[in-house]
Amino acid sequence: MKIMIRQHFTRWLILAGTVIILFSGMAATAADESSPAPGREMARQATKTKRPGITVDHSRLPALNKPFKSGPEITKACQSCHTEAESQFHQTIHWTWKADDNIRGKAGHSVNNFCISSNKMQDKGCLSCHPGWNKSMESINCLVCHGQKDINWEESFNDLKELSASKDPEEVEIAKELRDNIQAAAQSVGRPERKNCGSCHFYGGGGDGVKHGDLDSSLAKPNKALDVHMGIDGQNFRCTRCHTTKLHSIAGRIYTAPAATHRKSLVEDDLVSKITCESCHTATPHKAGSKPNDHTDKVACQSCHIPTFARVNPTKMSWDWSKAGKLKDGKPFKTVGAYGKEDYLSIKGEMKWEKNIKPEYFWFNGSIDDVTTKDIIDPSKRVAVSRPAGNWNDKNSRIFPFKIHRGSQPYDKVNKTLLAPILSGNEGYWTTLDWPSALSKGQQALGLPFSGEFDFVETSYVFPTTHMVAPRENVVKCSECHTKKDGRLANLAGFYMPGRDRNRWINILGWAAILGSLIGVTIHGLGRVFAARNVKKENK
Amino acid sequence: MSGINMNLIYLYSRFERFWHWFQSVLIILLLATGFEIYGAWKVLGFRNAVDVHSYTGLTWLIGFAFFVFWIFTTGEWRQYIPTTKKMFEVIRYYIYGIFKGESHPVPKRKDAKHNPLQRLTYLSLAALLLPVQMLTGFLYWSYNSWSGWGISFVPLEAMAVIHMAGAFAIFQFLIIHIYMTTTGHTIFAHIRAMITGWEEVVKEEKVEDWEKAIVKPRPS
């Protein structure tokens, strides 16, 4: 019998061994991540073509070989060849600062919780980012976007004006230098580089990284770890690689309009207007059969691939206007806090800066719902000046990461609307520190009423996080969302998520049954041991 | 109890033994990884647990088809026909008789390897609990295809609740089942039988007709 048992046992061992080897082989295949994901290969192919070359050497054009005395003169020179550029550009939001509905936009009734409003462009401080010459709406400054040479235009032209009449040989020399410099800058043009777009978009809100947490000066020359696409040691993308342009109209998100209405890939249709992640990487970019592919219908790529934003430079996370106006020794003052950033200014209030921030997540269909200066608010709770539109059961919505900027800003206690003060200029709050005056001037500029009674209301403002895509080693781990407590998606309700959600009663009853069974078999087993002892004793 | 009145009979065929142990490995893996996904403990990490759970589940599903084929072609399904005869005696034995050193009221026989309590347990397991678990598991795994199959009206939570209830039930079965293997005439007698196929049983006990699995002669 022993031989038989051994024989069977050997067979059993061989069989079990085979099964375990087969099985672990399968598991190994599942866990293998060394081969590149198909979506990455697709994107590499799609972007393989080099940037198109330029067939014009602008320094040899007669129109640009002139002693320019003012900005608009340069623009005229540009237009002498690019005849349609101005009329094209005048149609775009970059010039009009107005959304299609004519209500939203910096030149419309839009507000935020940073500098609050541009008061229909009457708050002149805001115009430093408007692509015209000398903060005027007169003529386009083509070189904001196309100039490749760093130059302070306003200063250069002013100095030139002062020195051009001079007879002093030294000053004549300086004037010549200025003239040459201006001319060289006018000739040095090309397609927009990261620093062109960045000259406004990195500094939105009045400083580096104030507004967007995923867009600051660190993206002018990022490394791959900060942004796999833009990294100069990576794909070295310019902004325009994804923000495609058609007749000067640049693709991107515009207030309530989604950035991309179709989730098409370039593989399906190479004429998609805005390049999104999916355009190049497809909707199933991960290895075939891998779980992340099952997520792309509900979770935006950005949610996992941008683990944190503001990874190099800090970004402003809150701005409390209600604290503005304090004086020290009768004078306005400022204090510097974390990261060497100002955390209090008499003219602006109290602010918080942070780095390496985990985004907050919302269902997002690409549109943003917002409050304008015309909308009635409920000041009893935090007012969402802007918030993502979307819903868990809408098939066009995805879970998307956001920076939320929280603040406190003035509102009209009688009319129940947000108020837009004038900040810059002699009559602006930054000079007068006088709220009632700044508010009434601001409302006047907008053509809106002001009751005279105001207070501050807590607000929030959202920015979709889409830049600063991290290398894949740094992606958000499954367990950061699929977890019972404090997961990244803990606040999203309405749907069942494995690992996060559980049925309370099944949990209680289930564990009770397991515990009961363990106790039961222990008691039964001990009973048998004692009973066996008793039987032995009796037999003795 | 072993000795002169014990008889060695070949009770479990090679496939049956293979299936038993293969399935037990799969079930233990599924429980371990499943409860990790559920958040009960942390061993492999969520992502690995999900991968192992999915592949193990699919392996089980395919393997189960072979088991079903086997059980019907061999007529072994008759071993699972439920009965209430001697059920009370078996229950009484486990509650009382076992402590008094009594012998099992329904000893194992070639054509009656399960006692009435086992029949009921294994039938509900093989015909209800395991298939339900496999079905809900498969649907859970294929959640992304639901809209294509026209079943997206089913809430995922319902599937999760059934699957978890089943998981707890199987976990509970596993505990009791392992304990019950120690109730043979020696602690490891039943386990050894499931490895070798040969079980030592008491001689001279008449197998009642109702207990026998009638194997119909197959047409050759």
XYZ file of C-alpha atoms in Angstrom, chain A residues 76-288:
213
model
C 2.451 97.497 -41.075
C 5.633 95.940 -42.433
C 4.332 92.449 -41.490
C 1.014 93.192 -43.162
C 2.700 94.233 -46.381
C 3.188 90.513 -47.034
C 0.785 88.831 -44.592
C -2.182 90.761 -45.893
C -4.926 88.704 -44.190
C -3.249 88.177 -40.838
C -4.789 91.163 -39.100
C -8.368 90.506 -40.126
C -7.930 86.857 -39.191
C -6.477 87.656 -35.818
C -9.134 90.266 -35.058
C -11.700 87.454 -35.147
C -10.000 85.390 -32.480
C -10.547 85.378 -28.736
C -6.870 86.226 -28.294
C -7.724 89.678 -29.628
C -11.405 90.177 -28.738
C -11.208 88.631 -25.256
C -14.822 87.706 -25.799
C -16.439 84.297 -26.056
C -18.906 83.510 -28.823
C -21.893 84.383 -26.632
C -20.598 87.973 -26.261
C -21.259 87.788 -22.506
C -18.266 85.809 -21.328
C -14.677 86.757 -21.745
C -12.260 89.216 -20.168
C -13.825 91.915 -22.320
C -17.267 90.686 -21.326
C -18.828 90.008 -17.963
C -16.593 87.152 -16.850
C -15.086 87.237 -13.387
C -12.620 85.078 -11.528
C -11.329 85.062 -7.979
C -7.850 86.405 -8.783
C -7.870 90.012 -10.029
C -11.627 89.529 -10.265
C -12.348 91.330 -13.560
C -10.854 93.371 -16.358
C -13.964 95.565 -16.347
C -14.507 95.286 -20.081
C -10.791 96.042 -20.614
C -11.025 99.306 -18.705
C -8.750 98.047 -15.961
C -5.634 98.942 -17.897
C -3.349 96.756 -15.792
C -4.894 93.709 -17.422
C -3.919 94.911 -20.880
C -0.253 94.039 -20.371
C -1.291 90.648 -21.715
C -3.367 91.941 -24.600
C -1.490 91.380 -27.862
C -1.544 95.017 -28.986
C 1.126 97.723 -28.885
C 1.494 99.810 -25.714
C -1.640 98.534 -23.975
C -3.776 99.994 -26.703
C -6.327 98.318 -28.931
C -5.048 100.210 -31.949
C -2.749 97.748 -33.625
C -1.777 94.107 -33.222
C 1.690 93.272 -31.937
C 2.508 90.258 -34.110
C 5.778 89.801 -32.244
C 4.147 88.828 -28.932
C 3.510 85.450 -30.517
C 6.014 85.394 -33.389
C 9.010 87.310 -32.070
C 11.990 85.133 -31.248
C 14.173 87.781 -29.616
C 13.805 88.964 -26.040
C 13.220 92.701 -26.103
C 11.324 95.273 -24.073
C 9.497 97.064 -26.856
C 8.008 99.872 -24.833
C 11.319 100.792 -23.222
C 13.269 100.484 -26.481
C 10.950 102.767 -28.432
C 10.732 105.313 -25.598
C 14.522 105.459 -25.252
C 14.915 105.731 -29.000
C 12.467 108.598 -29.098
C 14.396 110.474 -26.444
C 17.813 109.889 -27.942
C 17.093 110.187 -31.664
C 17.225 113.997 -31.632
C 20.425 114.082 -29.599
C 23.709 115.297 -31.088
C 25.870 113.803 -28.328
C 28.030 111.183 -30.115
C 27.652 108.744 -27.255
C 23.885 109.052 -27.343
C 23.905 108.809 -31.139
C 25.804 105.572 -30.726
C 23.243 104.260 -28.205
C 20.391 105.319 -30.500
C 21.957 103.402 -33.374
C 22.299 100.355 -31.162
C 18.647 100.608 -30.150
C 17.604 100.976 -33.759
C 19.659 97.941 -34.820
C 18.325 95.966 -31.918
C 14.715 96.804 -32.781
C 15.322 95.958 -36.426
C 16.937 92.629 -35.556
C 14.039 91.781 -33.263
C 11.533 92.661 -35.971
C 13.356 90.380 -38.414
C 13.664 87.529 -35.955
C 10.259 85.939 -36.375
C 8.958 82.404 -36.529
C 6.250 80.086 -35.357
C 5.338 80.580 -31.683
C 7.696 78.935 -29.216
C 6.867 77.916 -25.676
C 8.154 81.231 -24.332
C 5.860 83.212 -26.658
C 2.694 81.542 -25.356
C 4.211 81.509 -21.891
C 4.785 85.268 -21.823
C 1.076 85.553 -21.007
C -0.138 82.069 -20.097
C 2.613 81.304 -17.576
C 1.979 84.602 -15.799
C -1.843 84.811 -15.823
C -3.217 86.439 -12.676
C -0.287 88.773 -12.305
C 2.703 86.489 -11.721
C 4.438 83.245 -12.416
C 2.173 80.267 -11.743
C -0.554 82.371 -10.131
C -3.470 80.953 -12.069
C -2.865 77.562 -13.651
C -1.129 75.036 -11.468
C -0.025 73.149 -14.562
C 1.249 76.132 -16.540
C 4.139 78.277 -15.339
C 7.619 79.365 -16.363
C 9.017 75.923 -15.505
C 7.438 74.801 -18.797
C 9.614 77.151 -20.861
C 12.429 74.614 -20.720
C 11.017 71.635 -18.876
C 12.729 68.296 -18.453
C 11.002 65.040 -19.247
C 10.166 64.397 -15.619
C 8.050 67.566 -15.560
C 6.368 67.023 -18.914
C 7.000 64.006 -21.112
C 5.787 65.846 -24.191
C 7.377 69.254 -23.762
C 10.557 68.040 -22.046
C 13.577 69.218 -23.996
C 15.179 65.853 -23.233
C 11.946 64.147 -24.325
C 9.642 64.914 -27.245
C 10.424 68.646 -27.042
C 6.919 69.691 -28.082
C 6.004 73.329 -28.579
C 2.587 74.374 -27.291
C 1.388 74.479 -30.891
C 2.059 70.756 -31.315
C -1.275 70.115 -29.581
C -2.882 73.567 -29.743
C -3.300 73.442 -33.477
C -3.973 76.634 -35.353
C -6.271 77.452 -38.214
C -6.079 80.988 -39.660
C -4.695 82.320 -36.368
C -7.474 80.684 -34.373
C -5.793 78.485 -31.807
C -7.443 75.380 -30.411
C -8.036 75.291 -26.678
C -10.757 75.522 -24.118
C -12.887 78.661 -24.409
C -15.143 79.309 -21.429
C -18.231 77.139 -21.823
C -17.116 75.430 -25.010
C -15.340 72.100 -24.629
C -11.793 72.008 -25.926
C -12.652 69.022 -28.068
C -16.180 68.001 -28.863
C -15.178 64.753 -30.515
C -13.011 62.130 -28.952
C -11.478 61.229 -32.272
C -8.018 59.967 -32.878
C -5.752 61.030 -35.685
C -5.883 57.395 -36.725
C -9.596 57.792 -37.369
C -9.531 61.286 -38.797
C -6.346 63.244 -39.364
C -8.231 66.529 -39.534
C -9.256 66.776 -35.884
C -9.173 70.420 -34.869
C -7.766 70.067 -31.380
C -5.198 67.460 -30.569
C -6.131 65.702 -27.341
C -4.367 62.802 -25.647
C -6.589 60.388 -27.533
C -5.856 61.999 -30.892
C -2.402 60.483 -30.860
C -2.568 57.793 -28.206
C -6.004 56.337 -29.185
C -8.746 55.412 -26.732
C -7.011 52.147 -25.800
C -3.395 53.218 -25.405
C -2.325 50.611 -22.849
C -1.324 47.039 -23.552
C -4.188 44.982 -24.964
